[in-house]
PDB file of C-alpha atoms in Angstrom:
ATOM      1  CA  UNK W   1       3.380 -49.203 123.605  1.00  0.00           C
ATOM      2  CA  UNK W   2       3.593 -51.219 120.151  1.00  0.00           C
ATOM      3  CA  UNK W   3       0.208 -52.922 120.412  1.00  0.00           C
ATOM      4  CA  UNK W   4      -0.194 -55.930 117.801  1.00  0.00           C
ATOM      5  CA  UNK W   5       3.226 -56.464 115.988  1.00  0.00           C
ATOM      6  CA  UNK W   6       3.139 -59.261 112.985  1.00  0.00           C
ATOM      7  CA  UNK W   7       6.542 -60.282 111.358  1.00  0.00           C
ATOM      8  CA  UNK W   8       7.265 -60.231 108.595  1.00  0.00           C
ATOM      9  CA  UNK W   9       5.942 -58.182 106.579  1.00  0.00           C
ATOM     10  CA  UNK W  10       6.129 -59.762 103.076  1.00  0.00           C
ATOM     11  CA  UNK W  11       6.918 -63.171 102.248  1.00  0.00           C
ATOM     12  CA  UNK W  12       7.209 -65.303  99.630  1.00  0.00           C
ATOM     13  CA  UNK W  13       6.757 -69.222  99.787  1.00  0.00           C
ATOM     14  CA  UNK W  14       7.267 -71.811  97.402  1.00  0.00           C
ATOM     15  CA  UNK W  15       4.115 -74.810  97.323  1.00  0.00           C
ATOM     16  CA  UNK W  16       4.403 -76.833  99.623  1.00  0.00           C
ATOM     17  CA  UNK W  17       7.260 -74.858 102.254  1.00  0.00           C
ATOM     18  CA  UNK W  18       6.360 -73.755 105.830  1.00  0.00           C
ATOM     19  CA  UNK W  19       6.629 -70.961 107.861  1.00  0.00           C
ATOM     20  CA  UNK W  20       5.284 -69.091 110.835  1.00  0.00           C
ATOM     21  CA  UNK W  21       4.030 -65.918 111.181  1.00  0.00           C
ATOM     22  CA  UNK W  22       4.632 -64.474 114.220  1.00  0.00           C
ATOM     23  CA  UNK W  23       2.264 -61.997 115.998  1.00  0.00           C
ATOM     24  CA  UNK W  24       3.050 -60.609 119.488  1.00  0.00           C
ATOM     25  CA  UNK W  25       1.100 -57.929 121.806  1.00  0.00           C
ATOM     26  CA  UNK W  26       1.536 -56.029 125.021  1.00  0.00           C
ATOM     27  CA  UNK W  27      -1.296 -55.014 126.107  1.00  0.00           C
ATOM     28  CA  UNK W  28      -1.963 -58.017 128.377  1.00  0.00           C
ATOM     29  CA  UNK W  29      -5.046 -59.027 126.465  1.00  0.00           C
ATOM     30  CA  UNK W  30      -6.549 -62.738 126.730  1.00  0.00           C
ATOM     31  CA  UNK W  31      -8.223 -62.927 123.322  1.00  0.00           C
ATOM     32  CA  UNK W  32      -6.531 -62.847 120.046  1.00  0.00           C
ATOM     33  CA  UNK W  33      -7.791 -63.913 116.609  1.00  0.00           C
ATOM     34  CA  UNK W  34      -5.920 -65.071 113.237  1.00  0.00           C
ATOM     35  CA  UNK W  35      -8.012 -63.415 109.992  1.00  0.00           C
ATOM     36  CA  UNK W  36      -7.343 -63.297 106.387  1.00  0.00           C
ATOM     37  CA  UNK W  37      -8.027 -61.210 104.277  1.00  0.00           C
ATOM     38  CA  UNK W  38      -8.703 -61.443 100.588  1.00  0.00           C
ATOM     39  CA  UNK W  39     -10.415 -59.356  97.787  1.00  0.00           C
ATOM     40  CA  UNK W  40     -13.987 -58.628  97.900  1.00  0.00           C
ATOM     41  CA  UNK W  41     -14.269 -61.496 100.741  1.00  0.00           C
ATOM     42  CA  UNK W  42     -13.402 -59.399 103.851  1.00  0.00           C
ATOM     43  CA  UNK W  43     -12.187 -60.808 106.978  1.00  0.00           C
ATOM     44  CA  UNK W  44     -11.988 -64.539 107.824  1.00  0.00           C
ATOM     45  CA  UNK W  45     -11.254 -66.151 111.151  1.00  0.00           C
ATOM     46  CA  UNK W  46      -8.384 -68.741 110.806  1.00  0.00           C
ATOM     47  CA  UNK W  47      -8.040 -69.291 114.412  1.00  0.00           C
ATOM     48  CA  UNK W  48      -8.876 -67.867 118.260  1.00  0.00           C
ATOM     49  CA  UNK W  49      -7.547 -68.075 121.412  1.00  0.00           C
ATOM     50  CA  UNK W  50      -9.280 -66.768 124.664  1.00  0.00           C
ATOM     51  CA  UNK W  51      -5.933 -67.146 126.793  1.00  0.00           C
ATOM     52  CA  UNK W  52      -2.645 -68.839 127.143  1.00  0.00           C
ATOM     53  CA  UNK W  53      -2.990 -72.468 126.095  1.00  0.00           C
ATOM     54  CA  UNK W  54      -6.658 -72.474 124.730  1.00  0.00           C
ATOM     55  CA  UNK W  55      -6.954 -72.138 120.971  1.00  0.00           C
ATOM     56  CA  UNK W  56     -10.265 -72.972 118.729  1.00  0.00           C
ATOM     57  CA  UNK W  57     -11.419 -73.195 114.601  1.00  0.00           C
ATOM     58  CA  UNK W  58     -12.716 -70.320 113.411  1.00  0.00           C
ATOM     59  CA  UNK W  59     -14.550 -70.301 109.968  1.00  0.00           C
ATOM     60  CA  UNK W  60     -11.425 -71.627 108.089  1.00  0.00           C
ATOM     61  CA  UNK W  61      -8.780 -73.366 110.005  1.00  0.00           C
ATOM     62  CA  UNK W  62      -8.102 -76.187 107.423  1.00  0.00           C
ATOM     63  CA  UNK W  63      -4.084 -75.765 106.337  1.00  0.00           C
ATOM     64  CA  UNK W  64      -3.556 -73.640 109.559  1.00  0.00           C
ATOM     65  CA  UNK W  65      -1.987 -74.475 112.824  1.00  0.00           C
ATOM     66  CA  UNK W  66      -1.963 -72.183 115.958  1.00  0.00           C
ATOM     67  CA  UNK W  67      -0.644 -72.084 119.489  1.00  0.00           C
ATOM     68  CA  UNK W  68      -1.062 -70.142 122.509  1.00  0.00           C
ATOM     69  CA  UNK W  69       1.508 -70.579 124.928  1.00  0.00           C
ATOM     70  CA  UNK W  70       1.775 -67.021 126.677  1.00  0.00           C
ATOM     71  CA  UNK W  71      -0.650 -64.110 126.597  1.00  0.00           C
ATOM     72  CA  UNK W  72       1.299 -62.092 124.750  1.00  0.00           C
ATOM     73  CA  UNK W  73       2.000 -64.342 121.649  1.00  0.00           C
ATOM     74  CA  UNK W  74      -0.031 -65.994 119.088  1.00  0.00           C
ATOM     75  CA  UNK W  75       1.998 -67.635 116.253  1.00  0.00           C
ATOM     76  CA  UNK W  76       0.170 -69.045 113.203  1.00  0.00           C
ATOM     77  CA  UNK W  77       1.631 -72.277 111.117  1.00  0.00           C
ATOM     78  CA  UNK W  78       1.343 -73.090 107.502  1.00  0.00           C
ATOM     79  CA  UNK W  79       2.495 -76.554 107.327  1.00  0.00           C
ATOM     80  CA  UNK W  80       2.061 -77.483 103.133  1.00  0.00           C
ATOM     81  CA  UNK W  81       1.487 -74.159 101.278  1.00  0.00           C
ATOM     82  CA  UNK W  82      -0.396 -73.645  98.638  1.00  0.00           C
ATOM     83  CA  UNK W  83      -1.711 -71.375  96.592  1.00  0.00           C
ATOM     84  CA  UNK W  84      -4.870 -70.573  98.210  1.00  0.00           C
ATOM     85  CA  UNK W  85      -3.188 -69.463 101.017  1.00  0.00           C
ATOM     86  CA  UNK W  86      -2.271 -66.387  99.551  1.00  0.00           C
ATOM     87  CA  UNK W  87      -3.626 -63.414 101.677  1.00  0.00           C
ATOM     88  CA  UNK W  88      -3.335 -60.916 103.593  1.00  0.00           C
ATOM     89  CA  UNK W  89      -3.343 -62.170 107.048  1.00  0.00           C
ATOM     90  CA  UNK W  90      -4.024 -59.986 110.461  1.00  0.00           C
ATOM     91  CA  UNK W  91      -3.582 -61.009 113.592  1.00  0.00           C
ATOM     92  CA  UNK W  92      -5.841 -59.036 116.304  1.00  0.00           C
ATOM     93  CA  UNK W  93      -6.441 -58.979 120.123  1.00  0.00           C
ATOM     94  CA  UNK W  94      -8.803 -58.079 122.459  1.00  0.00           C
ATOM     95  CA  UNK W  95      -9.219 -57.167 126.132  1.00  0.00           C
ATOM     96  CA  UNK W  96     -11.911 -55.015 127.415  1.00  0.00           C
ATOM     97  CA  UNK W  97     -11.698 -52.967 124.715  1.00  0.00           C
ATOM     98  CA  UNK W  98     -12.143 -53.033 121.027  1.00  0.00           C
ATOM     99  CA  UNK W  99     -10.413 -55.792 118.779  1.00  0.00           C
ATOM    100  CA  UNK W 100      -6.870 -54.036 117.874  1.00  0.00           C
ATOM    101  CA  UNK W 101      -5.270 -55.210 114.865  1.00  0.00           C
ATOM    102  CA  UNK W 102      -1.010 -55.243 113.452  1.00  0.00           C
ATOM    103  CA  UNK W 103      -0.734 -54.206 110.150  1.00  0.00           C
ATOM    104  CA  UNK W 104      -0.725 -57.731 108.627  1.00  0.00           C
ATOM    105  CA  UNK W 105       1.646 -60.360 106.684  1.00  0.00           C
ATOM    106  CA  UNK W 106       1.540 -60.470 102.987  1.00  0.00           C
ATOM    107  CA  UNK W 107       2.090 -63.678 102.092  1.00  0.00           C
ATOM    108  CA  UNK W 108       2.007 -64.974  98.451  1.00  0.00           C
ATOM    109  CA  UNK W 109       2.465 -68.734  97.546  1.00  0.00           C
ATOM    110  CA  UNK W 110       3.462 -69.651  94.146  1.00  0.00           C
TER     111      UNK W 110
ATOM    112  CA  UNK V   1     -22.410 -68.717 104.831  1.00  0.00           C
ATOM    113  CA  UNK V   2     -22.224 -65.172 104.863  1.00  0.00           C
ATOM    114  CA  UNK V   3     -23.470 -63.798 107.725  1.00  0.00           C
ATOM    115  CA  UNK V   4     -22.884 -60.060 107.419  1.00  0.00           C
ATOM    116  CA  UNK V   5     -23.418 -58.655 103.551  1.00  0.00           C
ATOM    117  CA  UNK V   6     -21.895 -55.463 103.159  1.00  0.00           C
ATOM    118  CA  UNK V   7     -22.946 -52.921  99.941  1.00  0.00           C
ATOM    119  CA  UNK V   8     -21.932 -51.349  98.071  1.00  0.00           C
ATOM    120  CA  UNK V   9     -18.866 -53.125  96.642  1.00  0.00           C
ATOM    121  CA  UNK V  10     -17.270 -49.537  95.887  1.00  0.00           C
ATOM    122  CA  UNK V  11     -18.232 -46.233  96.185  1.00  0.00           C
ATOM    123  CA  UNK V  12     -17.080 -42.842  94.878  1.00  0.00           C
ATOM    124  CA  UNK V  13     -18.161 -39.242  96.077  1.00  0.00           C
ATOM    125  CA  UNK V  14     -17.534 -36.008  95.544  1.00  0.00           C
ATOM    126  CA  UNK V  15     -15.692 -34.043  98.492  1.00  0.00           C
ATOM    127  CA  UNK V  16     -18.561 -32.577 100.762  1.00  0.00           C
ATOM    128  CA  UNK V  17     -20.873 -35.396  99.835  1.00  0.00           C
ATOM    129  CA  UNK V  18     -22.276 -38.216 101.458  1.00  0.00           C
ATOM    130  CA  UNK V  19     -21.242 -41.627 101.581  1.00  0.00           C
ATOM    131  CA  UNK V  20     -23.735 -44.242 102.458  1.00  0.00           C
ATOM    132  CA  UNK V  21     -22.590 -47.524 103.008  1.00  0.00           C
ATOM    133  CA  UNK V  22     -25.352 -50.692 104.040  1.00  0.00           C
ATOM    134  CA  UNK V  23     -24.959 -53.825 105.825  1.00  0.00           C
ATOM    135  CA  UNK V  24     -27.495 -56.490 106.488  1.00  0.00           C
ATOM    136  CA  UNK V  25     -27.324 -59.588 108.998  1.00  0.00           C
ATOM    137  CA  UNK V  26     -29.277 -62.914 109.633  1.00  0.00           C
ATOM    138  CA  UNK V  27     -27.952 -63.984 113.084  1.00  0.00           C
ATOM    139  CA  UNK V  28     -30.569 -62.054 115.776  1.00  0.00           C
ATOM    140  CA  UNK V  29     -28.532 -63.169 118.569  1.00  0.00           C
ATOM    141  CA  UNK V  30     -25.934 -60.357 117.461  1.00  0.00           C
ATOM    142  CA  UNK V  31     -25.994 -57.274 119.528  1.00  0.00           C
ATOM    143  CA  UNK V  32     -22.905 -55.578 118.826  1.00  0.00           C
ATOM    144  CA  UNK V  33     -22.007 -54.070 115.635  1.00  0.00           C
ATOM    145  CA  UNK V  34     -18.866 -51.897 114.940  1.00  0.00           C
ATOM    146  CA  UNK V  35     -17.992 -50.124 111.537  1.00  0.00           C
ATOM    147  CA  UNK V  36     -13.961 -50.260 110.887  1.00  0.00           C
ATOM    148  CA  UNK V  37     -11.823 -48.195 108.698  1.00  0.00           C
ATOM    149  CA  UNK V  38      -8.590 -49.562 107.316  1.00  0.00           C
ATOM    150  CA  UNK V  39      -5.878 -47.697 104.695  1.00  0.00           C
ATOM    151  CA  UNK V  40      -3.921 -48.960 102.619  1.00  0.00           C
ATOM    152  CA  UNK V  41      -0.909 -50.756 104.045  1.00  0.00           C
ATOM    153  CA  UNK V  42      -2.451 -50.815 107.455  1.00  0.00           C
ATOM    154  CA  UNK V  43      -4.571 -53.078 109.845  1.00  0.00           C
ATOM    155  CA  UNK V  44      -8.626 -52.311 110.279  1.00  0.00           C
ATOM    156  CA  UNK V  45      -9.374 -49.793 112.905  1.00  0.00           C
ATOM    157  CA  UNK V  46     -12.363 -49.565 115.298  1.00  0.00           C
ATOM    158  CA  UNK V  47     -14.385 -46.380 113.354  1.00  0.00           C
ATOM    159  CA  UNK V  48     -17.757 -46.235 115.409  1.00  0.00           C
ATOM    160  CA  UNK V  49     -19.736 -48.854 117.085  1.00  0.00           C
ATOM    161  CA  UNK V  50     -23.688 -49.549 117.986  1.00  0.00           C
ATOM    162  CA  UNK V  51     -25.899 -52.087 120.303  1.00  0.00           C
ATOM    163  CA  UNK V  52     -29.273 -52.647 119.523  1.00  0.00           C
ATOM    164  CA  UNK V  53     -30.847 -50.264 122.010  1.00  0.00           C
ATOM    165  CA  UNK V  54     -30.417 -47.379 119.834  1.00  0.00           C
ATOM    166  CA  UNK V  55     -31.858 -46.540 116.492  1.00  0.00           C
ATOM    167  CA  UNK V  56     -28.396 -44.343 115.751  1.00  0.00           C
ATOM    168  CA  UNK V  57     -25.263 -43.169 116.937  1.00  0.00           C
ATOM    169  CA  UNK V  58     -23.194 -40.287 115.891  1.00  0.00           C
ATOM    170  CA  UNK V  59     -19.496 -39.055 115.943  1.00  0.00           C
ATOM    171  CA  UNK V  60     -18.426 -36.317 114.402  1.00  0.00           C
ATOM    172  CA  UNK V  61     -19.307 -36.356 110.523  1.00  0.00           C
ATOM    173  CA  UNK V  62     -19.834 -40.542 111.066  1.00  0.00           C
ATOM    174  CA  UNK V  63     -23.475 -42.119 112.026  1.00  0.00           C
ATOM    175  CA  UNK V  64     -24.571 -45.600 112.616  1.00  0.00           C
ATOM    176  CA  UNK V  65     -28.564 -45.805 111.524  1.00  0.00           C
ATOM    177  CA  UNK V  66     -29.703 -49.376 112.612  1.00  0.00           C
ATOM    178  CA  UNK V  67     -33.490 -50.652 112.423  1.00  0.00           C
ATOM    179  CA  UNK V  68     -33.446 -54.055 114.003  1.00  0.00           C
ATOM    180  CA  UNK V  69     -36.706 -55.482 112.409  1.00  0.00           C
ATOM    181  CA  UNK V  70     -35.166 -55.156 109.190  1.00  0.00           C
ATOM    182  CA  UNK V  71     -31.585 -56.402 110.925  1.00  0.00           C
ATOM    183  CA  UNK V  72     -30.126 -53.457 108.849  1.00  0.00           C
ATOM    184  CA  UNK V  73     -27.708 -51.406 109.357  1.00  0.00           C
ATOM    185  CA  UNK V  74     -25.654 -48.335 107.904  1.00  0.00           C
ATOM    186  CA  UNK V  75     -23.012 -46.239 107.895  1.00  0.00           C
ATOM    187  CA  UNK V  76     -22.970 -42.351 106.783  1.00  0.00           C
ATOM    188  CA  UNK V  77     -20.500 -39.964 106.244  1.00  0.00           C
ATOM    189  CA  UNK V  78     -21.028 -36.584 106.389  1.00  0.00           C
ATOM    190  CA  UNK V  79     -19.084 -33.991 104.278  1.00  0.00           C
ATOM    191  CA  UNK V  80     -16.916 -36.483 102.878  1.00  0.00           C
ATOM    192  CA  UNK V  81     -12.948 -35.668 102.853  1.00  0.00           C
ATOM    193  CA  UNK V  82     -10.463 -37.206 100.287  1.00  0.00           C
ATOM    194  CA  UNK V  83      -8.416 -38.270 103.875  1.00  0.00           C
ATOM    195  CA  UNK V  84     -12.161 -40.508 104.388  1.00  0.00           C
ATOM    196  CA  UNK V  85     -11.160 -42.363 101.365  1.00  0.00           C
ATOM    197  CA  UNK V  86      -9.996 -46.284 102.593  1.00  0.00           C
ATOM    198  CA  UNK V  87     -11.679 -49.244 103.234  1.00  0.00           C
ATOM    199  CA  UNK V  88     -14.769 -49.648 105.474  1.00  0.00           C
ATOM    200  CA  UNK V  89     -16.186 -52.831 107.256  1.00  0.00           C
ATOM    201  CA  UNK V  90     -19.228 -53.691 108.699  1.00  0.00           C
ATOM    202  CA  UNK V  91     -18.900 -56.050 111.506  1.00  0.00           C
ATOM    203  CA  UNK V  92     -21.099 -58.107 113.879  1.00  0.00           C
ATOM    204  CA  UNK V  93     -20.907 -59.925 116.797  1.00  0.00           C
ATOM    205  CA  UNK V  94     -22.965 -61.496 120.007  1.00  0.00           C
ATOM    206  CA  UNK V  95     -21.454 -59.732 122.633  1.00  0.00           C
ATOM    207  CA  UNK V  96     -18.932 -56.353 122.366  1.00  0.00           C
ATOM    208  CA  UNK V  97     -15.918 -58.002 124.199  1.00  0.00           C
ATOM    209  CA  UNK V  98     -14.693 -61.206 124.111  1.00  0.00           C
ATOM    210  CA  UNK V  99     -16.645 -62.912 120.931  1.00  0.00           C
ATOM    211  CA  UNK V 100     -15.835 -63.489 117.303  1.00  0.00           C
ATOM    212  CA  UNK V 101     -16.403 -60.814 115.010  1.00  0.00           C
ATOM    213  CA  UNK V 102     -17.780 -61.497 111.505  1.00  0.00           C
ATOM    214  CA  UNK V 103     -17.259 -59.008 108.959  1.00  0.00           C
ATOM    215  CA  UNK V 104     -18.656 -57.885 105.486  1.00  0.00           C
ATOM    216  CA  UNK V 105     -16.601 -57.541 102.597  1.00  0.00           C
ATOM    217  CA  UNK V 106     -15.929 -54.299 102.498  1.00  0.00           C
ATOM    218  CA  UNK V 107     -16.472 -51.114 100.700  1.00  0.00           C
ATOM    219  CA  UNK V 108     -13.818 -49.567  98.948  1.00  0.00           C
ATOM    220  CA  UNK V 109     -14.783 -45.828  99.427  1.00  0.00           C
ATOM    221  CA  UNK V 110     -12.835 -43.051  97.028  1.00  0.00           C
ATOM    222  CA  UNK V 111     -13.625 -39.126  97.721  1.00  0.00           C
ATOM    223  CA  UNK V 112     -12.742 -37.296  95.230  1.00  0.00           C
ATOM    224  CA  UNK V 113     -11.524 -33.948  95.192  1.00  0.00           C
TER     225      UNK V 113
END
């Protein structure tokens, strides 16, 4: 049982690339949640999704795309990166039972 | 606007101490609030949790204390261990399953040895 997995690990983007970071569970749980995480700012939520094809905004969507087209996976999109993006980001799910996070994507833009 | 303010920023105790850790919230339509712990390198983990209904919960040598007139609430750690040093959370949220959590900051707590 694997719970949350987010790939990759590290990664380094130029301004302005893309990518995806991919975040997969198996635990059959509807809800799963995009946050970042930066320095004395906790936990943001990018994005939620309360199952397969239903997404919504959390506190700070803006330069994030998501989609939600099983249960078990929840990629996130940066289409233009820049440097603000640069975080720590988790990806987390929930069934009945406590949000369970991965071990999160660090992602540094420069 | 920050809905859940966590203190202290950082924290350091001595090994058998306690740590004390305090988080305040404005929304009173939350009624779940779980403390996480995250390590280095790691994602946050579910510590201990608390509705409302109760003035404290306790797990071992970790208690929630919440008074919901002053919609505060806090975290203690008994006998503090160097493995107790990580990152700690406070979250908040309307309903335990299913809902948006928001989260404090975070306190960076250090035991030393």
């Amino acid at each position: 049982n694997a719970g949350v997995t987010q790939t990759p690990k590290f990664r380094i983007l130029k301004i302005g690339q893309s990518m995806t970071l991919q975040c997969t569970q198996d635990m059959n749980h509807n809800y799963m949640y995009w946050y970042r995480q930066d320095p004395g700012m906790g936990l943001k939520l990018i994005y939620y999704s309360v199952g397969a094809g239903i997404t919504d905004k959390g506190e700070v969507p803006n330069g994030y795309n998501v989609s939600r087209s099983t249960t078990e996976d929840f990629p996130l999109r940066l289409e233009l990166a820049a440097p603000s993006q640069t975080s720590v980001y988790f990806c987390a799910s929930m069934g009945n039972s406590p949000l369970h996070f991965g071990n999160g994507t660090r992602l540094t833009v420069t | 606007q920050q809905q859940v303010k966590q203190s202290p920023q950082s924290l350091i105790v001595q090994k058998g101490g306690i740590s004390i850790i305090n988080c305040a919230y404005e929304n009173t339509a939350f009624d779940y609030f779980p403390w996480y712990q995250q390590f280095p390198g790691k994602g946050p983990a579910l510590l201990i949790a608390i509705r409302p209904d109760v003035s404290e919960k306790k797990e071992g040598r970790f208690t929630i204390s919440f008074n919901k007139s002053a919609k505060q609430f806090s975290l203690h750690i008994m006998d503090s261990q160097p493995g107790d040093s990580a990152t700690y959370f406070c979250a908040a949220s309307r309903r335990e399953y299913g809902n948006k959590l928001v989260f404090g900051a975070g306190t960076i707590l250090r035991v030393k040895s």
